[in-house]
PDB file of C-alpha atoms in Angstrom:
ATOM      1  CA  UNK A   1      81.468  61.906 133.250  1.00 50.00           C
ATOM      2  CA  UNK A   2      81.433  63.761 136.103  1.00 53.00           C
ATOM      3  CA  UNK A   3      84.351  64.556 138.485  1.00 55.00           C
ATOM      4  CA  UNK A   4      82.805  62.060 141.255  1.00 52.00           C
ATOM      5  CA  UNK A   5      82.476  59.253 138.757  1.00 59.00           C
ATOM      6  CA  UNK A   6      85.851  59.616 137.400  1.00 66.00           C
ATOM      7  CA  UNK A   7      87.488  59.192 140.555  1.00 70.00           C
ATOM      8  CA  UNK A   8      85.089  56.272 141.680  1.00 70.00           C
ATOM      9  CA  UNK A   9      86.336  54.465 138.350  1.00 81.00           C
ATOM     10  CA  UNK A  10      89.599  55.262 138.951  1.00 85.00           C
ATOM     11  CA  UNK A  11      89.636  54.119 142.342  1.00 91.00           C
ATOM     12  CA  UNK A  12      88.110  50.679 140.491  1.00 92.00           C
ATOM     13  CA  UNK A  13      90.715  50.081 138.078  1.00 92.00           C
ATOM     14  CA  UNK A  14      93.728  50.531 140.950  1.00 95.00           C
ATOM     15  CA  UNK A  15      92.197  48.161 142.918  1.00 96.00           C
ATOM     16  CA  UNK A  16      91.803  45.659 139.989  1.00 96.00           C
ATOM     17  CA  UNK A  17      95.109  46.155 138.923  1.00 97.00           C
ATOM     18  CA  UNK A  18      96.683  45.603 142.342  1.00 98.00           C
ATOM     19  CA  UNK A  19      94.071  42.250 142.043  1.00 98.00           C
ATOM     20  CA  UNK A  20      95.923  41.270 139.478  1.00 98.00           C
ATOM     21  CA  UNK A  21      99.110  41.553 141.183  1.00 98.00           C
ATOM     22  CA  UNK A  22      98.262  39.666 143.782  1.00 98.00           C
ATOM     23  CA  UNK A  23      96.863  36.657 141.455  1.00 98.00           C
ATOM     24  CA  UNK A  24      99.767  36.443 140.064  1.00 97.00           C
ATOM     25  CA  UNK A  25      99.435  38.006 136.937  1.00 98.00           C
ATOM     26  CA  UNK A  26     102.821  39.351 135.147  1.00 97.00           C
ATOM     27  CA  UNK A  27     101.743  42.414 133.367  1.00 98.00           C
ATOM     28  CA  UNK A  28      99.145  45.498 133.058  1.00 97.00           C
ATOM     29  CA  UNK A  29      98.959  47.016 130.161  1.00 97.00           C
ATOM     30  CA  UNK A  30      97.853  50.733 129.369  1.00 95.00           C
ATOM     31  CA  UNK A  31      97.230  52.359 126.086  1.00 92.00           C
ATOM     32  CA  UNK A  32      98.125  55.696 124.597  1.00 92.00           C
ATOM     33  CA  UNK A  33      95.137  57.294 122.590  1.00 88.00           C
ATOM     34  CA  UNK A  34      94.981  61.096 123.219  1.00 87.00           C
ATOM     35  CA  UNK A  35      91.837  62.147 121.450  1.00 89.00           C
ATOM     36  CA  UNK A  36      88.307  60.478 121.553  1.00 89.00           C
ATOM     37  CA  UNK A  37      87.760  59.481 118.092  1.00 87.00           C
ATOM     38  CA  UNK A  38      84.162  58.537 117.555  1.00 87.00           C
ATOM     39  CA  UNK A  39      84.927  56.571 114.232  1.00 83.00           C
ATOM     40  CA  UNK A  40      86.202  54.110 116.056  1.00 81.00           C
ATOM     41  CA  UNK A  41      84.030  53.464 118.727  1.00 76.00           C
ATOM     42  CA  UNK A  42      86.119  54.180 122.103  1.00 75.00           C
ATOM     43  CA  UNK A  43      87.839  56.416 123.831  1.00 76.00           C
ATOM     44  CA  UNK A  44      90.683  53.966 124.189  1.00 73.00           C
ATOM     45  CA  UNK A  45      92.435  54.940 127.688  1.00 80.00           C
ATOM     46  CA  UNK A  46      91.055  58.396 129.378  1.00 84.00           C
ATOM     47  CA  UNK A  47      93.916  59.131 131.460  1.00 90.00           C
ATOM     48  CA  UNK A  48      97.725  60.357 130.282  1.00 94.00           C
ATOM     49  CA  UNK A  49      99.644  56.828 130.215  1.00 95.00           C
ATOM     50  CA  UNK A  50     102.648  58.495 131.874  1.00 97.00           C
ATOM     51  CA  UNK A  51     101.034  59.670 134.705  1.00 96.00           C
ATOM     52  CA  UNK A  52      98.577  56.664 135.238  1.00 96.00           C
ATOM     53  CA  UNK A  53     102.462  54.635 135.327  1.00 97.00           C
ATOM     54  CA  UNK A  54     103.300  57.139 137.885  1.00 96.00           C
ATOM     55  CA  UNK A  55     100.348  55.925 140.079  1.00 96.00           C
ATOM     56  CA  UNK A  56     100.496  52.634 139.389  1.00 97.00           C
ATOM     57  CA  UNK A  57     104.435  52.857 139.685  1.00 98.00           C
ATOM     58  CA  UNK A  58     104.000  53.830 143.324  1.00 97.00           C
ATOM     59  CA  UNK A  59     100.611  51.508 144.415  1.00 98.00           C
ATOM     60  CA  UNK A  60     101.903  48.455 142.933  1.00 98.00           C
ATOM     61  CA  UNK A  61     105.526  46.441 144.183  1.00 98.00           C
ATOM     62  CA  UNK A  62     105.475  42.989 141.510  1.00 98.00           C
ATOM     63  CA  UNK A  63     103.903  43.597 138.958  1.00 98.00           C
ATOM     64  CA  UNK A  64     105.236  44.706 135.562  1.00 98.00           C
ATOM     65  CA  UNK A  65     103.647  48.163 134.246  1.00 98.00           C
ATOM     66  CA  UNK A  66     103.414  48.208 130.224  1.00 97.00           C
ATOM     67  CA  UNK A  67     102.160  50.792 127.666  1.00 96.00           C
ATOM     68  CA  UNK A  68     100.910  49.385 124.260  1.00 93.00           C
ATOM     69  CA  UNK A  69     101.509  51.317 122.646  1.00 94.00           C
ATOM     70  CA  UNK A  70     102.897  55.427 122.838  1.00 97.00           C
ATOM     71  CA  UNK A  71     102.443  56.506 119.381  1.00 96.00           C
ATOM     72  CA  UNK A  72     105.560  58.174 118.828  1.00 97.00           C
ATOM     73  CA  UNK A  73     104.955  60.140 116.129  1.00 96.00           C
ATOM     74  CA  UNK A  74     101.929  62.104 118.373  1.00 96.00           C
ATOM     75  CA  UNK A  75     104.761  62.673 120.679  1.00 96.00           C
ATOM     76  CA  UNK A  76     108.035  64.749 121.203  1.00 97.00           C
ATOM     77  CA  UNK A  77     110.736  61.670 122.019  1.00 97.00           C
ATOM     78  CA  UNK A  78     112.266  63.742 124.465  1.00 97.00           C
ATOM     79  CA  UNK A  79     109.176  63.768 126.488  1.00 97.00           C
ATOM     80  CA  UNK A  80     108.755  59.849 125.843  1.00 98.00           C
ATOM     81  CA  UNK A  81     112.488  59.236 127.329  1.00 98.00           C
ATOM     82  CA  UNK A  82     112.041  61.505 130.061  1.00 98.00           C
ATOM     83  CA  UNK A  83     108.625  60.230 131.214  1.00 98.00           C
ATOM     84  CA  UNK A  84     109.067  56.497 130.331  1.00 98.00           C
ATOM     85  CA  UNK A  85     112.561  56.176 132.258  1.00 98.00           C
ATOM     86  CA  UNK A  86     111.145  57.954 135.331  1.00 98.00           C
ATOM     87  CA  UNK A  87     108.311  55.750 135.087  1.00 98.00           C
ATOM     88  CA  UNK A  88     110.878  53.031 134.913  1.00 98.00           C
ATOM     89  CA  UNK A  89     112.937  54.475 138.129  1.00 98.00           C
ATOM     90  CA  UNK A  90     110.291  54.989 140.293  1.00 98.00           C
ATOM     91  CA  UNK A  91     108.064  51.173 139.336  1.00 98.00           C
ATOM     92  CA  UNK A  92     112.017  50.053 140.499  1.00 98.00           C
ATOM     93  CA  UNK A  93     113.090  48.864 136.630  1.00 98.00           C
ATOM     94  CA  UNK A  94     108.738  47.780 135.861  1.00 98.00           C
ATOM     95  CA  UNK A  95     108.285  49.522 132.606  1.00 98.00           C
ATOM     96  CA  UNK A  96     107.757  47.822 129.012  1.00 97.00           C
ATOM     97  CA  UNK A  97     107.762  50.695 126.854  1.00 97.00           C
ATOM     98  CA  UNK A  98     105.618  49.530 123.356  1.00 97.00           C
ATOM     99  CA  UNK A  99     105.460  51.908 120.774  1.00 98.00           C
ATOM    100  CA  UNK A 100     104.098  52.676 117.667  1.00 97.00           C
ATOM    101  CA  UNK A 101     103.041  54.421 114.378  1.00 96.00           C
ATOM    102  CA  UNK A 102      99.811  55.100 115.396  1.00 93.00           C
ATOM    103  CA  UNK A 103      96.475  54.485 113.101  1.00 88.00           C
ATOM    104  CA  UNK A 104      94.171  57.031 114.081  1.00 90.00           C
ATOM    105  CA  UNK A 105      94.203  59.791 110.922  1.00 94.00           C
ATOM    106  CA  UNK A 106      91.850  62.095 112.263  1.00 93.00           C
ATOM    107  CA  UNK A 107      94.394  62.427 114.897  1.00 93.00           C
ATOM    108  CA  UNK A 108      97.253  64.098 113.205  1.00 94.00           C
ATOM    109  CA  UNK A 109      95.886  67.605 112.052  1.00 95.00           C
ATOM    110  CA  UNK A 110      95.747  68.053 115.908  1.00 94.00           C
ATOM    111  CA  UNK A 111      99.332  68.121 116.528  1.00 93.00           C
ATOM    112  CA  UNK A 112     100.154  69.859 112.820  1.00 95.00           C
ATOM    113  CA  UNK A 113     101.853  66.456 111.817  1.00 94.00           C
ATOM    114  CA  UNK A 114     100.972  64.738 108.330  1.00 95.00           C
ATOM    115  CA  UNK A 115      99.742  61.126 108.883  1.00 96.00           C
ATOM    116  CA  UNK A 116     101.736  59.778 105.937  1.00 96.00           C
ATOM    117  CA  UNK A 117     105.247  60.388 107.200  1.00 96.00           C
ATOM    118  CA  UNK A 118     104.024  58.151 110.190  1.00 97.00           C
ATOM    119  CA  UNK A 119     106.472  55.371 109.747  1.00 97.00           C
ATOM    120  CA  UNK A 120     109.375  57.944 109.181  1.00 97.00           C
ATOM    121  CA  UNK A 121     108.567  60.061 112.529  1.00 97.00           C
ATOM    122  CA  UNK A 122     108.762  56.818 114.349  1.00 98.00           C
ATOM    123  CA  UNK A 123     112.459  55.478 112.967  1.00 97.00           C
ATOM    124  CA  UNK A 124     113.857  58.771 114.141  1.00 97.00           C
ATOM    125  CA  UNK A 125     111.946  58.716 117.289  1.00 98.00           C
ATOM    126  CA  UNK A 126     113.055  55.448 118.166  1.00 97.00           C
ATOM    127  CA  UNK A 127     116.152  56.107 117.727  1.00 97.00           C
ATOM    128  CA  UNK A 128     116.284  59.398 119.425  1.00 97.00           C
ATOM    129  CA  UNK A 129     114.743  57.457 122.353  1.00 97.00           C
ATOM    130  CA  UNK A 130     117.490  54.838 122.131  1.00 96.00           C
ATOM    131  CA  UNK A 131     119.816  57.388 122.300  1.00 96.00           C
ATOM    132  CA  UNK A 132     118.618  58.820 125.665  1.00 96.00           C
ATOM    133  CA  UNK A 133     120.132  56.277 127.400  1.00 96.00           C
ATOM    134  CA  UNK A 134     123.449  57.344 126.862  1.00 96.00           C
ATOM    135  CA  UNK A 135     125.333  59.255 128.847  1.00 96.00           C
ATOM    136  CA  UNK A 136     126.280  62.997 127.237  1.00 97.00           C
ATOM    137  CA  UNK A 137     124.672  61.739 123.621  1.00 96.00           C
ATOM    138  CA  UNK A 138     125.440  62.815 120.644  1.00 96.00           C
ATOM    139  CA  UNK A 139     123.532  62.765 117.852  1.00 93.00           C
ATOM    140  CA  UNK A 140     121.589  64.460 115.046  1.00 95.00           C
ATOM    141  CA  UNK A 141     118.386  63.180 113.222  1.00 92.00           C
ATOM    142  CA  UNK A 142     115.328  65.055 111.843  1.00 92.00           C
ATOM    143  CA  UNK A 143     113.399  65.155 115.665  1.00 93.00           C
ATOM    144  CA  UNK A 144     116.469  66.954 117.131  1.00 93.00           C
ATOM    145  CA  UNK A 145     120.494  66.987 118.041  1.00 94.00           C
ATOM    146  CA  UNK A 146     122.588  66.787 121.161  1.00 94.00           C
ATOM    147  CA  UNK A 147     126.104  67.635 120.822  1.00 95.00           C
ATOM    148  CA  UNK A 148     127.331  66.153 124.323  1.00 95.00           C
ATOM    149  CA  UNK A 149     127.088  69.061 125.871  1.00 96.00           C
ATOM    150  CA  UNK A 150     123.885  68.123 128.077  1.00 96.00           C
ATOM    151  CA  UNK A 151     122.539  64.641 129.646  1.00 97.00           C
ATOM    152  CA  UNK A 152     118.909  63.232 129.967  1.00 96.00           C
ATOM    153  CA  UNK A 153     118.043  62.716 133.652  1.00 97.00           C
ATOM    154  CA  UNK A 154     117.392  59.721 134.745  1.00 98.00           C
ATOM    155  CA  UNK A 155     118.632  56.836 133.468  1.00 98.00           C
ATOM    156  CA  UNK A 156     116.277  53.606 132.914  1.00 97.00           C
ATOM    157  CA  UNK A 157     117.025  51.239 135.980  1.00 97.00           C
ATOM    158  CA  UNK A 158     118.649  48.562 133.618  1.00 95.00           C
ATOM    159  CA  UNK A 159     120.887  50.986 131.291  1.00 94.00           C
ATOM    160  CA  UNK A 160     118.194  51.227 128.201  1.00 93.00           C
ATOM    161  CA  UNK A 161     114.527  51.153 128.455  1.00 93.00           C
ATOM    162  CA  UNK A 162     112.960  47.906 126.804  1.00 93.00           C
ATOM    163  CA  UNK A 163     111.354  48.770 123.480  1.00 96.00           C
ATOM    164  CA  UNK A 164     108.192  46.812 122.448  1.00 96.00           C
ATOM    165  CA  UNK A 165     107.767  47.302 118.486  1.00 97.00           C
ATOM    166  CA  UNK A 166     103.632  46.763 117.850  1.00 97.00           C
ATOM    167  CA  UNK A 167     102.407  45.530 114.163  1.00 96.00           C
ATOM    168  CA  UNK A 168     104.455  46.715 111.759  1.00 96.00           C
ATOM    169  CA  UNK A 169     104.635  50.477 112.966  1.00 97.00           C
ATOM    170  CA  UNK A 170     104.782  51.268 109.085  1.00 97.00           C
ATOM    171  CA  UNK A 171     108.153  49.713 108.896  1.00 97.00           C
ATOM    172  CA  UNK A 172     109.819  46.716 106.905  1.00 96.00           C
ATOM    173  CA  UNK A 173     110.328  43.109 108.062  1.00 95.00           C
ATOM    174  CA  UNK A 174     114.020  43.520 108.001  1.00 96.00           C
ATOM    175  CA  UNK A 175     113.432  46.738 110.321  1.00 97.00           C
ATOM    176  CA  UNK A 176     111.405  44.796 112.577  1.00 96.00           C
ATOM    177  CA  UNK A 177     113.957  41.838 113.454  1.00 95.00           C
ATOM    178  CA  UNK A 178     116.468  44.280 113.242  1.00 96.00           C
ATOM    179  CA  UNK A 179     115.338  46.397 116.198  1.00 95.00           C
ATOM    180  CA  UNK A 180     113.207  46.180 119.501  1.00 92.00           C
ATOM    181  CA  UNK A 181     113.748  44.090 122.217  1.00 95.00           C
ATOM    182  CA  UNK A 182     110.120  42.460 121.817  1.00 96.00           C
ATOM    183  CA  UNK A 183     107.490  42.818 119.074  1.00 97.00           C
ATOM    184  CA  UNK A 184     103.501  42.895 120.012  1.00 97.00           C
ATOM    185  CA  UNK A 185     101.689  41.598 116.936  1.00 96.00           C
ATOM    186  CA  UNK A 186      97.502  40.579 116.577  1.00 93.00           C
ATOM    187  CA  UNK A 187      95.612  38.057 116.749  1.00 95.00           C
ATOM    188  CA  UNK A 188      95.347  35.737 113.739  1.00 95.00           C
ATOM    189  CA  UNK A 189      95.134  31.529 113.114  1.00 95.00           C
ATOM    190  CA  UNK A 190      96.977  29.384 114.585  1.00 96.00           C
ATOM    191  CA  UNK A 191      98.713  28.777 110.667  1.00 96.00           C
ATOM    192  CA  UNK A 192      99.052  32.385 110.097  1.00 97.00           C
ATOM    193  CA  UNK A 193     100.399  33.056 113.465  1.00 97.00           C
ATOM    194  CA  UNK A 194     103.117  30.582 113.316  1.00 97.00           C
ATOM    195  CA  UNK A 195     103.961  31.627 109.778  1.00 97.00           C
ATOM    196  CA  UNK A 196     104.752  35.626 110.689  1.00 96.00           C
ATOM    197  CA  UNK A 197     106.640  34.574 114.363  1.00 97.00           C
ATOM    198  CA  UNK A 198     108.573  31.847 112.352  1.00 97.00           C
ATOM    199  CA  UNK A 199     109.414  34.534 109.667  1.00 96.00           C
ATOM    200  CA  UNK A 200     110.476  36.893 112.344  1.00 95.00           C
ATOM    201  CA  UNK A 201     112.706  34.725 114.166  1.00 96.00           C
ATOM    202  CA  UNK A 202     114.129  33.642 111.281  1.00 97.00           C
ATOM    203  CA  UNK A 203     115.151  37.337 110.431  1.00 97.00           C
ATOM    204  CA  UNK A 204     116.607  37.865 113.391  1.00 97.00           C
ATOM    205  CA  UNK A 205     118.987  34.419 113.260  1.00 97.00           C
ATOM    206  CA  UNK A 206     119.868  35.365 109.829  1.00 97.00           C
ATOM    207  CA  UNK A 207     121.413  38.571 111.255  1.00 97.00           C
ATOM    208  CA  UNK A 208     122.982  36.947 114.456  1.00 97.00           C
ATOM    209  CA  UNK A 209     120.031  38.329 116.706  1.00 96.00           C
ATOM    210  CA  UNK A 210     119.446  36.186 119.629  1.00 95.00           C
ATOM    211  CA  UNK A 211     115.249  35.676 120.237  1.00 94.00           C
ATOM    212  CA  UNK A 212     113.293  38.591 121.151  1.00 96.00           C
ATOM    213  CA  UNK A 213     109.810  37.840 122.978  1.00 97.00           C
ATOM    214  CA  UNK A 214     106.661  38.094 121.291  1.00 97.00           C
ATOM    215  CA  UNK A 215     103.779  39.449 123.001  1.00 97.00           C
ATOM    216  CA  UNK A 216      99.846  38.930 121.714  1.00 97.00           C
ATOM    217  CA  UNK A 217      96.817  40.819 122.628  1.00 96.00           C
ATOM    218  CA  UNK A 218      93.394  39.035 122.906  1.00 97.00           C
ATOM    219  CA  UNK A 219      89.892  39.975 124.040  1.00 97.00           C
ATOM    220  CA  UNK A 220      87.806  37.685 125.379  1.00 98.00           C
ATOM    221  CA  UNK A 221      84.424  36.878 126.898  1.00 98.00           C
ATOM    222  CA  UNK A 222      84.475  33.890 129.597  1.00 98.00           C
ATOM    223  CA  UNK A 223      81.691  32.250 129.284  1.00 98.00           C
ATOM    224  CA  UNK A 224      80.649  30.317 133.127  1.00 97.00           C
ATOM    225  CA  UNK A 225      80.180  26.799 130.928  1.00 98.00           C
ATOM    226  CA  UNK A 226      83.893  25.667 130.896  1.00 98.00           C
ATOM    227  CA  UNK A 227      83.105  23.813 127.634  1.00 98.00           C
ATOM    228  CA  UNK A 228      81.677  26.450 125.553  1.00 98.00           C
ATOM    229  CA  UNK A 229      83.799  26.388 122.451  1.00 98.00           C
ATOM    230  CA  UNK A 230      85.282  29.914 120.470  1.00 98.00           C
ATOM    231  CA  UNK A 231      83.140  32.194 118.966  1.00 98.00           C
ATOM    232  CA  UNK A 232      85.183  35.264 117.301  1.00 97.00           C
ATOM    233  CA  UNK A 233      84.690  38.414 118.714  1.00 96.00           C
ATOM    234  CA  UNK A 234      86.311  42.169 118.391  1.00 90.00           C
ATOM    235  CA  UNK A 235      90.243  41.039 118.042  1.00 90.00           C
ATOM    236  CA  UNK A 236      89.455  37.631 120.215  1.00 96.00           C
ATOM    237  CA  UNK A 237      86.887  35.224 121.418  1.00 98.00           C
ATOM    238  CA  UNK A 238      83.804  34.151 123.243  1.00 98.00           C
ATOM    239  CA  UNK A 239      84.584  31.083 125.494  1.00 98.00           C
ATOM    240  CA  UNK A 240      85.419  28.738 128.504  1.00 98.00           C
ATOM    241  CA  UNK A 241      87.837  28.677 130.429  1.00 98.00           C
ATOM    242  CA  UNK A 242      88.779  24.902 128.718  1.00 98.00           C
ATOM    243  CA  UNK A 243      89.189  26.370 125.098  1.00 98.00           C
ATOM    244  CA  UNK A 244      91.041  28.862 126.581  1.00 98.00           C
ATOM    245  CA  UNK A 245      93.496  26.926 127.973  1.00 98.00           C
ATOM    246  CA  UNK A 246      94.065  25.214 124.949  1.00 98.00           C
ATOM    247  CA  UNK A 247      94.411  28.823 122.951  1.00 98.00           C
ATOM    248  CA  UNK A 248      97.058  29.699 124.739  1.00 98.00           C
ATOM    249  CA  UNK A 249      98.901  26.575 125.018  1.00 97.00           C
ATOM    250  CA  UNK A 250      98.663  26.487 121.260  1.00 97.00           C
ATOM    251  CA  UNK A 251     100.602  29.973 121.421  1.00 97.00           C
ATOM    252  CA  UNK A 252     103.043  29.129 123.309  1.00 96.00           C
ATOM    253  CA  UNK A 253     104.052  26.155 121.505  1.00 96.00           C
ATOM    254  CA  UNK A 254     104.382  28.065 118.524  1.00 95.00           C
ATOM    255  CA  UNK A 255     106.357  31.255 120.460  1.00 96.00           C
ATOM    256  CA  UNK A 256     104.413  33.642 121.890  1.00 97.00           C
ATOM    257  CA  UNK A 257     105.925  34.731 125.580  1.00 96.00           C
ATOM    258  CA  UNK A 258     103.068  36.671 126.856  1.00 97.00           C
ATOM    259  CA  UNK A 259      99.818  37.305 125.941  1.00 97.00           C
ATOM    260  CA  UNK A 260      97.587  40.297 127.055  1.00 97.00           C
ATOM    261  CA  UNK A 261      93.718  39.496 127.990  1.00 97.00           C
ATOM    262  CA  UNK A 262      91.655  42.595 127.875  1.00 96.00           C
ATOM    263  CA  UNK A 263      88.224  41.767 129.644  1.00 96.00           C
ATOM    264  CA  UNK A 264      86.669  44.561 127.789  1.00 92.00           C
ATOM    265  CA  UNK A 265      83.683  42.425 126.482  1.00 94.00           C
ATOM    266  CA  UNK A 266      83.748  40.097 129.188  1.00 97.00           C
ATOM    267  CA  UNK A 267      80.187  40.028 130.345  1.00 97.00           C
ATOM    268  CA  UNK A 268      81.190  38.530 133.530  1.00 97.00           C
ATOM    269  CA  UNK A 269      82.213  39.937 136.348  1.00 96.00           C
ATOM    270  CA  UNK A 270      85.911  41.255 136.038  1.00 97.00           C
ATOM    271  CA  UNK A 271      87.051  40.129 139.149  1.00 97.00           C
ATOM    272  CA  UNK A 272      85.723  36.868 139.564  1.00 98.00           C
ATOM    273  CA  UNK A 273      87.315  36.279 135.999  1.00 98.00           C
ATOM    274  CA  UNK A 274      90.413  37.115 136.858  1.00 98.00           C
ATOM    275  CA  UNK A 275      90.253  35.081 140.173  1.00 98.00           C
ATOM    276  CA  UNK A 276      88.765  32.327 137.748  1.00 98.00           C
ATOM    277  CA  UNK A 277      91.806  32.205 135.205  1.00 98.00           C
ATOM    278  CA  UNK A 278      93.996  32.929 137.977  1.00 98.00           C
ATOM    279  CA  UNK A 279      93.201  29.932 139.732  1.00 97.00           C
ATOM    280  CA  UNK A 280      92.855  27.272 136.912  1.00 97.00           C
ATOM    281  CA  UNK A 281      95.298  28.626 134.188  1.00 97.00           C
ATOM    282  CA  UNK A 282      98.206  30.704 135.914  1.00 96.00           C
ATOM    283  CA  UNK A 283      99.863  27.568 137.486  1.00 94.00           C
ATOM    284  CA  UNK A 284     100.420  25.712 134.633  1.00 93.00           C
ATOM    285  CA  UNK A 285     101.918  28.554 132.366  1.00 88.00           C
ATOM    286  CA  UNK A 286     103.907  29.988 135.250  1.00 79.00           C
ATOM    287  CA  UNK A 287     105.443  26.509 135.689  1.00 62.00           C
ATOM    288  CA  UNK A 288     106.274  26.415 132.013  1.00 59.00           C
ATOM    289  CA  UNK A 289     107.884  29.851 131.940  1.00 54.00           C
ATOM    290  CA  UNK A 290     110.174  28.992 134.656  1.00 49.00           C
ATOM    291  CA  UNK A 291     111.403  25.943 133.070  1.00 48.00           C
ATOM    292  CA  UNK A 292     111.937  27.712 129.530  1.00 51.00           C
TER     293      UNK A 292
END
């Protein structure tokens, strides 16, 4: 891709994003793959999540800026804190932080770190990241050790940075409802769905947790017949805008807070979709977030 296109697409994606804010939308969501994999078929996200946040931070005013996921275990937590919080400072308190174990093998040689200490890497980074938010920490785990003696500048606008958990991140169920102050999990049925969020809020009552949100990602293709009933495709589905509606009302009736459409398959134009689902779907779920 050449330096001219890069910047023309770019350019496109600000623009759609501050679209988005404008429609209404709650979130944008970036993703953190640093290496092109070709095994699996995408480059996931070009450009460094923490400085796209930076841009974004300071071209956008509403709109909340999320990352799902960092994979922590790719990364130094030091550098997440210190990036994600100014992130958070300058979007004025904007940032969902996701994280994660990571599933991309081939990328671990890069960075000299074994693959099956995954799920370890990212306990101790999370709480190493947790930590940050303290003033003059002190603490000692297996990424590193502050003795109080030194402070991480700055803090996150609302004293801790919220922590998105995604999948399992190679850790246990307890874990799970245990920690995070959200978890993003897949798509799956409507029976399955309801099973694992009903299992997870259960955990977390059990332990005297109050109810964490739960966020879902979903791909879809919007068809122009409003009718056109769901066809599965890569992590989501093919169809109108009526089926749709119904999808997600069926989600949030069984818990899930927010979910994420990527447009990557849509094979019509991106912003008349989201002007589309902006104008006939956005009402109605705003209205029922405010009264929940």
């Amino acid at each position: 891709m050449s330096q001219i296109t890069q910047c023309g697409a770019i350019a496109l994606h600000i623009e759609r994003v501050q679209l988005a804010e404008k429609l209404g939308f709650s979130a944008v969501w970036l993703r953190d793959v640093p290496f092109n994999v070709p095994a699996f078929g995408d480059a996931g996200q070009t450009y460094d999540p923490f400085v796209y946040l930076g841009i974004l931070a300071g071209l956008t005013e509403r709109i909340a800026l999320g990352v799902a996921s960092i994979v922590l275990p790719l990364r130094h937590p030091a550098h997440v804190a210190k990036a994600a919080a100014t992130a958070d400072v300058l979007s004025g308190g904007r940032l969902i932080l996701g994280v994660a174990s990571g599933d991309r093998p081939e990328e671990y040689p890069a960075i000299d770190a074994p693959f099956a200490d995954r799920g370890a890497s990212f306990r101790e980074s999370y709480r190493y990241i947790r930590k940050m938010s303290d003033s003059w920490p002190r603490f000692d785990n297996q990424r590193g050790r502050l003795r109080g003696e030194m402070d991480m500048l700055p803090k996150p606008v609302s004293g801790k940075l919220p922590l998105l958990i995604t999948g399992s991140s190679q850790q246990s169920p307890e874990w799970l409802a245990a920690h995070g102050d959200g978890w993003m999990t897949y798509p799956r049925s409507a029976e399955s769905q309801a099973r694992v969020i009903q299992d997870w809020r259960q955990r977390m009552q059990a332990i005297g947790r109050r109810n964490q949100p739960v966020l879902q990602p979903l791909y879809i293709d919007l068809t122009e017949n409003p009718d056109t009933p769901p066809t599965p495709i890569h992590l989501g589905l093919r169809m109108g805008i009526h089926p749709l509606r119904e999808y997600l009302r069926s989600r949030q009736e069984m818990g899930v807070n927010h979910i994420a459409l990527n447009l990557r398959f849509n094979q019509a134009d991106i912003e008349s979709t989201l002007k589309r689902i902006a104008d006939e779907l956005l009402p109605e779920f705003q209205h029922k977030a405010r009264d929940r």
